[in-house]
XYZ file of N, CA and C in Angstrom:
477
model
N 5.986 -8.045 -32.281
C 7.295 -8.550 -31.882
C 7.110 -9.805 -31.034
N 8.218 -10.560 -30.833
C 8.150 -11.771 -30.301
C 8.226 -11.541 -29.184
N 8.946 -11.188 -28.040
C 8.779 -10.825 -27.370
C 7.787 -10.194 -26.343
N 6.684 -9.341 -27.379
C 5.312 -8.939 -26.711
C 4.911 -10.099 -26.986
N 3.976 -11.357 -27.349
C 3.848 -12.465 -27.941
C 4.090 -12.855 -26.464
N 5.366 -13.342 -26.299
C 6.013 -14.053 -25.218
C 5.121 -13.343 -24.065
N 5.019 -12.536 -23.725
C 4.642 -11.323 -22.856
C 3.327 -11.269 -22.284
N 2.590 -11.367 -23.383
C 0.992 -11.715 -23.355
C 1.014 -12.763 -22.736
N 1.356 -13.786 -23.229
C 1.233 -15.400 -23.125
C 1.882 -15.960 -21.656
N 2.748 -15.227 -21.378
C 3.317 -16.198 -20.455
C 3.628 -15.002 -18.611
N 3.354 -13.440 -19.012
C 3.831 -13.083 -18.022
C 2.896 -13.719 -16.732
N 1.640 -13.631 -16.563
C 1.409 -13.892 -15.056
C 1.855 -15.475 -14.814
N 2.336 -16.887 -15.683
C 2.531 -17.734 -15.097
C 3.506 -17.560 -14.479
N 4.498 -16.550 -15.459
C 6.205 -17.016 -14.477
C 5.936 -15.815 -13.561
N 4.959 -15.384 -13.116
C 4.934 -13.850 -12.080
C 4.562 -15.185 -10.944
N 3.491 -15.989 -11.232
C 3.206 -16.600 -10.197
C 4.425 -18.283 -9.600
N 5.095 -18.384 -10.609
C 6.359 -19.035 -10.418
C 7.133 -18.309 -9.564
N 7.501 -17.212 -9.962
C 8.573 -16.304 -9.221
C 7.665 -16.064 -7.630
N 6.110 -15.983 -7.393
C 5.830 -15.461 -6.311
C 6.079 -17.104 -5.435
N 6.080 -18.177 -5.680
C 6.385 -19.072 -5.105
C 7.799 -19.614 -4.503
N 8.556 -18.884 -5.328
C 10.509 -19.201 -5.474
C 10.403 -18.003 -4.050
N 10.097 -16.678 -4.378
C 10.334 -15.381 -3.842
C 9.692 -15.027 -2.413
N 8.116 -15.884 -2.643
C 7.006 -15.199 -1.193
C 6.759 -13.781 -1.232
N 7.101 -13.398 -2.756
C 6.516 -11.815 -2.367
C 5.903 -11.208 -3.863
N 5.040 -10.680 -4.085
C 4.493 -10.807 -5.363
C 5.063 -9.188 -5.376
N 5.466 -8.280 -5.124
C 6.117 -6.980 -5.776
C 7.257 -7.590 -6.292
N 7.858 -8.283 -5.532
C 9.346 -8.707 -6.122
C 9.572 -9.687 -7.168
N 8.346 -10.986 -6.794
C 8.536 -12.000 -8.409
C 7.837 -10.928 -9.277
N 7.105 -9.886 -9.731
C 6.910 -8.858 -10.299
C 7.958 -8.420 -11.207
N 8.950 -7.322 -10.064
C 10.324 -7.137 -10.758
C 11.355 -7.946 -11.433
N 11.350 -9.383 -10.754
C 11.776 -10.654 -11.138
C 11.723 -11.056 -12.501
N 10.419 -10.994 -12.895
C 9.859 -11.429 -14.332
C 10.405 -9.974 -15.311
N 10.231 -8.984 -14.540
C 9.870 -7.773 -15.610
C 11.864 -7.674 -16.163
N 12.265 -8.237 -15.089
C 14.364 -8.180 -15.400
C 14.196 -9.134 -16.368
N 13.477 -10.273 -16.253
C 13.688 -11.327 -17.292
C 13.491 -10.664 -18.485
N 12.101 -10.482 -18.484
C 11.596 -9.769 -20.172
C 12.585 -8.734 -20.696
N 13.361 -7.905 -20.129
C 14.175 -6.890 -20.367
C 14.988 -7.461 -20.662
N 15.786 -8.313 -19.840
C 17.087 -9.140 -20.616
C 17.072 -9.909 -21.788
N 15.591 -10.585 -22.153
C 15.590 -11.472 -23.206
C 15.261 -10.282 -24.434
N 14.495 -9.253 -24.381
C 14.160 -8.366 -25.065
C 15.966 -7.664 -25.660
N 16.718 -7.454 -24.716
C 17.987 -6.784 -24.620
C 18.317 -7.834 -25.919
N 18.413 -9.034 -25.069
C 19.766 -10.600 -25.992
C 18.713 -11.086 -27.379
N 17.598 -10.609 -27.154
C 17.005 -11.477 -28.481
C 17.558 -11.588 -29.767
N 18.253 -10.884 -30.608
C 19.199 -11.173 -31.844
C 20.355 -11.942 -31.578
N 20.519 -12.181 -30.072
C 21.717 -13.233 -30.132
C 21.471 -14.377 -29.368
N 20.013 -14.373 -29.366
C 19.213 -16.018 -29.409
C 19.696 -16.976 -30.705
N 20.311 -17.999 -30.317
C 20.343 -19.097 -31.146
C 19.429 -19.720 -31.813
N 18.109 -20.017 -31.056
C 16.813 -20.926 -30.811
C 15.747 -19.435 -30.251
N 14.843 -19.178 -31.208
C 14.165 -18.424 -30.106
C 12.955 -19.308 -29.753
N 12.660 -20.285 -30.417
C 11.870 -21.219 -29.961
C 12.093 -21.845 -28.455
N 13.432 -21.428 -28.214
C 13.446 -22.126 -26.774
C 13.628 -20.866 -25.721
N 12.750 -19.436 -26.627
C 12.912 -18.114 -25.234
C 11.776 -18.675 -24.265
N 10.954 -19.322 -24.152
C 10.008 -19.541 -22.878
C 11.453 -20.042 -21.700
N 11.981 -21.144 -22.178
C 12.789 -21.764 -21.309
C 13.980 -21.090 -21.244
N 14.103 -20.323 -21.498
C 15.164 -18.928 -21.387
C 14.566 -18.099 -20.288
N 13.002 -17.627 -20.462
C 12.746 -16.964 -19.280
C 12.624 -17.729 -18.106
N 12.438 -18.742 -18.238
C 11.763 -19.399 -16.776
C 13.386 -19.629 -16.335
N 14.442 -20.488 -16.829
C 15.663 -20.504 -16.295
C 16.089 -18.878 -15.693
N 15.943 -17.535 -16.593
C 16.560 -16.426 -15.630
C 15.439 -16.243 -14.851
N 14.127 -16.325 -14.647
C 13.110 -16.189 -13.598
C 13.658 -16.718 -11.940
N 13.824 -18.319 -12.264
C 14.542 -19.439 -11.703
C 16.087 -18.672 -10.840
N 16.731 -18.170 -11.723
C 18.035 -17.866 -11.494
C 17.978 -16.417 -10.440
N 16.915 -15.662 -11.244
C 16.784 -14.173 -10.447
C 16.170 -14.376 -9.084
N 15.524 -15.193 -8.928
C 14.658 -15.844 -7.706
C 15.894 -16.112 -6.683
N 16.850 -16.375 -6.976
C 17.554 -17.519 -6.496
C 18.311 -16.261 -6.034
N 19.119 -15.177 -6.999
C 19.574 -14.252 -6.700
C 19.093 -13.180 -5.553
N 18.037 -13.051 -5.537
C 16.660 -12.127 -4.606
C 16.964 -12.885 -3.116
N 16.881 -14.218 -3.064
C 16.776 -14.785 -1.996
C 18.080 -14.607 -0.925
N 19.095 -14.934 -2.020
C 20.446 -14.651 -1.539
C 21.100 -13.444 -0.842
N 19.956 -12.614 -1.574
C 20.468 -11.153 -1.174
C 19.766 -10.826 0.029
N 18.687 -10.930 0.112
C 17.492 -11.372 1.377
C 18.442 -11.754 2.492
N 19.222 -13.231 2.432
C 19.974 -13.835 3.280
C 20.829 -12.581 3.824
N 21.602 -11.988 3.515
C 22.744 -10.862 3.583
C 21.834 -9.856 4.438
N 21.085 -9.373 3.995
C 20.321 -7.952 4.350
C 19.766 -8.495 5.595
N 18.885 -9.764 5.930
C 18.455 -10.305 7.149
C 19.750 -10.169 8.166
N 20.824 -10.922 7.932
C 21.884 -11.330 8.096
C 22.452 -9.750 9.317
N 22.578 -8.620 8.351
C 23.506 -7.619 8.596
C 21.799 -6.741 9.420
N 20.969 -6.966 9.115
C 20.098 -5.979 9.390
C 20.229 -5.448 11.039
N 19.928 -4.327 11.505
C 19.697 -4.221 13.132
C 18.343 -4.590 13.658
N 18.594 -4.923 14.728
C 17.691 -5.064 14.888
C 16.590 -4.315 15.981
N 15.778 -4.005 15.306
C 14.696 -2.962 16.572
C 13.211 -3.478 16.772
N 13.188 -2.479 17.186
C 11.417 -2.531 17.652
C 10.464 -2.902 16.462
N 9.498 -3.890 16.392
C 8.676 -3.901 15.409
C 7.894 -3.011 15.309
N 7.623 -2.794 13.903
C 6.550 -1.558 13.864
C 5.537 -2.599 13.591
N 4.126 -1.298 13.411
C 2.964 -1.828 13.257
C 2.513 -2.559 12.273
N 2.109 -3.467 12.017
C 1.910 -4.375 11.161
C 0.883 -3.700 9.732
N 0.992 -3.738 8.797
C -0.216 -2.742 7.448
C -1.242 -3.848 7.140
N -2.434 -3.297 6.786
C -3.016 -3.712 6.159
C -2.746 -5.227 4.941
N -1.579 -4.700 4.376
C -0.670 -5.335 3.594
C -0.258 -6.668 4.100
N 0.131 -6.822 5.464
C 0.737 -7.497 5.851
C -0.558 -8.436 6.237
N -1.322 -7.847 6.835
C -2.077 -9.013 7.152
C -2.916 -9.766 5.918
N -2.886 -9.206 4.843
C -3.142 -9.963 3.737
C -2.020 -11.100 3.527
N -0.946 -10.595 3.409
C -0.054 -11.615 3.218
C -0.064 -12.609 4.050
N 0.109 -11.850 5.657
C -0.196 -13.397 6.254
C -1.465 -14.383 6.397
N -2.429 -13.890 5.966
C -3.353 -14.830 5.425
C -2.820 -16.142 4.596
N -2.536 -15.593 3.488
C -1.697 -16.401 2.609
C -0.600 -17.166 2.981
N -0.219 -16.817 3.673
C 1.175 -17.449 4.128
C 0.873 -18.770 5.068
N -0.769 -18.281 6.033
C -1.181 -19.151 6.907
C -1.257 -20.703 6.209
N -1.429 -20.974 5.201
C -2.067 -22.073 4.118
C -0.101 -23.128 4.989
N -0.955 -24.617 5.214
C -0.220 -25.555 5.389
C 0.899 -26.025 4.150
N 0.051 -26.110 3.640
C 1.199 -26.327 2.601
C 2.584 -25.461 1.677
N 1.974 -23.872 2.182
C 3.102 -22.821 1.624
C 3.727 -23.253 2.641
N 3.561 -23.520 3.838
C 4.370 -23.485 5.147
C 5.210 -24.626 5.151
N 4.832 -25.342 4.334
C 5.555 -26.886 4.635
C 6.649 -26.569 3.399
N 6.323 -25.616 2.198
C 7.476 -25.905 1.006
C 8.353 -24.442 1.533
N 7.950 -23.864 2.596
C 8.685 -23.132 2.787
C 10.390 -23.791 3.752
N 9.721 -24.469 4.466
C 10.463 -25.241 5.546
C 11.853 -26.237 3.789
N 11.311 -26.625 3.359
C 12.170 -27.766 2.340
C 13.623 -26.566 1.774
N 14.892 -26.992 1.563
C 15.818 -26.549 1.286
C 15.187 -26.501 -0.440
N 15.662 -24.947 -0.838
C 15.767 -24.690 -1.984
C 15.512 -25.340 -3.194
N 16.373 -25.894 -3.878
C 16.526 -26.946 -4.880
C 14.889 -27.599 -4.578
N 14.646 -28.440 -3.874
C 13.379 -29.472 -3.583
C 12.318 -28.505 -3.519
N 12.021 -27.205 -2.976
C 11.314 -26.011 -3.686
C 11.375 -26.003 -5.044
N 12.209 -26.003 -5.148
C 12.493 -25.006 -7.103
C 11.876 -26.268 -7.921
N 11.991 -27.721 -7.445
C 11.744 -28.824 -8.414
C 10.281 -29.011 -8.417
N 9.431 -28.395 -6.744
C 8.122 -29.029 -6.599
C 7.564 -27.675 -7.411
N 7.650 -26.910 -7.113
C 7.287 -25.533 -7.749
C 7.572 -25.790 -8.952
N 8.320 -26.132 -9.821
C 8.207 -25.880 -11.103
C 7.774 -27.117 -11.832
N 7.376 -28.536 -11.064
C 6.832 -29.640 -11.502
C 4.978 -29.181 -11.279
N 4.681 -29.060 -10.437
C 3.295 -29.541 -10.241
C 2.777 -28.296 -9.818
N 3.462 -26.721 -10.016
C 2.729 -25.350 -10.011
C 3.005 -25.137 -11.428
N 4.082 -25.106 -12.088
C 4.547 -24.849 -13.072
C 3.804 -25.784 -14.045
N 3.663 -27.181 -13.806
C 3.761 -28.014 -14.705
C 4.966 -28.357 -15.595
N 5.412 -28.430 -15.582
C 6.919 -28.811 -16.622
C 7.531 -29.978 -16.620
N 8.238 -30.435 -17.639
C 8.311 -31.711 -17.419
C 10.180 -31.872 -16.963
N 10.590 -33.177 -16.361
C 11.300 -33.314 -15.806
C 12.647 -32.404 -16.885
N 12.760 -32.970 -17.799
C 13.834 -32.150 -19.071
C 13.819 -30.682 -18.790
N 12.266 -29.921 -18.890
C 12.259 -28.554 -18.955
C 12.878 -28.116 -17.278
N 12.310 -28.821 -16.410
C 13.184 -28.366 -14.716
C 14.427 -28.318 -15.092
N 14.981 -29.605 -15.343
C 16.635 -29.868 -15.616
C 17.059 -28.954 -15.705
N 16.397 -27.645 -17.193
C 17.222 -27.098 -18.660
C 17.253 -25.741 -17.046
N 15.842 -25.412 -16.374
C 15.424 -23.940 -15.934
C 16.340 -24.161 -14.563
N 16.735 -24.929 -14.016
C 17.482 -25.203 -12.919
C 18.936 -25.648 -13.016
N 18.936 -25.947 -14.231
C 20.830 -26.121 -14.574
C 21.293 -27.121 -13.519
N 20.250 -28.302 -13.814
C 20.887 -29.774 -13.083
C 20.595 -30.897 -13.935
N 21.156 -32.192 -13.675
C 20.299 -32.882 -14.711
C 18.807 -33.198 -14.448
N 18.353 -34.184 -15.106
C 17.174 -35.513 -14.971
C 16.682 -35.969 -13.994
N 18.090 -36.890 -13.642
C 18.484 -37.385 -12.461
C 18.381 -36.563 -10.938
N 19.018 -35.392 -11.173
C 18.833 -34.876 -10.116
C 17.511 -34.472 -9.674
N 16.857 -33.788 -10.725
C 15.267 -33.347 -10.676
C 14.381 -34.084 -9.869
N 14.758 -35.516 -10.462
C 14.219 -36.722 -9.990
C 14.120 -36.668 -8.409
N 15.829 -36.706 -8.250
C 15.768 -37.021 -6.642
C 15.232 -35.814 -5.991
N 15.653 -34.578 -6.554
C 15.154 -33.425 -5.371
C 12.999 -33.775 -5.298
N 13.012 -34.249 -6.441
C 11.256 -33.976 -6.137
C 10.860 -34.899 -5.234
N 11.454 -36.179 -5.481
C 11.257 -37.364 -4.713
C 11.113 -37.104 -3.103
N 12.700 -36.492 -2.706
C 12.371 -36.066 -1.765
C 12.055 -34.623 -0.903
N 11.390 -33.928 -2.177
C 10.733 -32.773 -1.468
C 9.519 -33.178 -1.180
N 8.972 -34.004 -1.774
C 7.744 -34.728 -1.514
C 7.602 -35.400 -0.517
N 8.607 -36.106 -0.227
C 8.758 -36.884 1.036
C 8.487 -36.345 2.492
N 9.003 -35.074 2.080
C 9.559 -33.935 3.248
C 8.022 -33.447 3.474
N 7.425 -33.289 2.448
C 6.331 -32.142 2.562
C 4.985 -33.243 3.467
N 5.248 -34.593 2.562
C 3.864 -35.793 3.354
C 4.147 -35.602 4.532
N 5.677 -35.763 5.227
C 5.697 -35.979 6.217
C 5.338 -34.941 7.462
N 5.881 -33.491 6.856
C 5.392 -32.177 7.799
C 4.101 -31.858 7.240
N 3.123 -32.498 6.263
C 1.434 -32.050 6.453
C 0.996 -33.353 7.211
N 1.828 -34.520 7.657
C 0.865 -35.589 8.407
C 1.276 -35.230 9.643
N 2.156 -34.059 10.205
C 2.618 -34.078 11.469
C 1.196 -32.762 11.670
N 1.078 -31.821 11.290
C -0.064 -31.402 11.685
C -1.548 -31.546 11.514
N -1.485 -33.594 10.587
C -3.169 -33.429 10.920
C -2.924 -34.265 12.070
């Protein structure tokens, strides 16, 4: 099936797309695995299935976006208490997290994330961002321009 095909081929890139949109690799995990289910669900009422890669990466893109939002809310409303003890887990992650440059695309508003992440982690070309981000060319353009801008300027402030 096309779909397994798709599956083989492409799940850990958009797992590691989604862990860049998300910061959490259980969740770009579930992220990807909603995608494959939905395109698996809609596949007979694909128009183009030649264009399901850019079908998943746009709902990857979109579910990311959704995750984050919901994040916002739950931070938002959460109480707040005593920290517990930090896991094993965690200090792996913050290893990872320590790296200057996650830290610097973390700081950049959204969009200028989603464009640098899916230009030069992703590789994709300006058209394919456009189609997976539902903006134009133009815009792609400017958000990378100046997520880039953003990012020289907060890695030359800490050398």
């Amino acid at each position: 099936m096309a779909v397994t095909a798709l599956y083989s081929a492409h799940y850990r890139s958009l797992v590691r797309l989604a862990v860049l949109l998300v910061r959490d690799m259980a969740t770009a995990e579930e992220v990807v695995q909603d995608a494959f289910v939905a395109i698996h669900g809609a596949w007979r009422r694909l128009r183009d299935t030649d264009k399901a890669l850019a079908y998943l990466r746009q709902s990857v893109v979109n579910r990311s976006r959704s995750v984050l939002r919901h994040r916002a809310v739950v931070e938002k409303y959460a109480p707040k208490g005593m920290p517990d003890a930090p896991s094993a887990e965690n200090g792996a992650i913050g290893e990872f997290e320590r790296s200057a440059v996650i830290e610097a695309l973390r700081r950049l508003p959204a969009r200028q994330r989603e464009a640098l992440v899916l230009r030069y982690y992703g590789d994709l070309s300006e058209a394919q961002i456009a189609h997976a981000m539902g903006i134009s060319k133009g815009a792609v353009k400017s958000h990378t321009a100046r997520g880039m801008a953003a990012l020289r300027t907060s890695l030359e402030q800490l050398s």
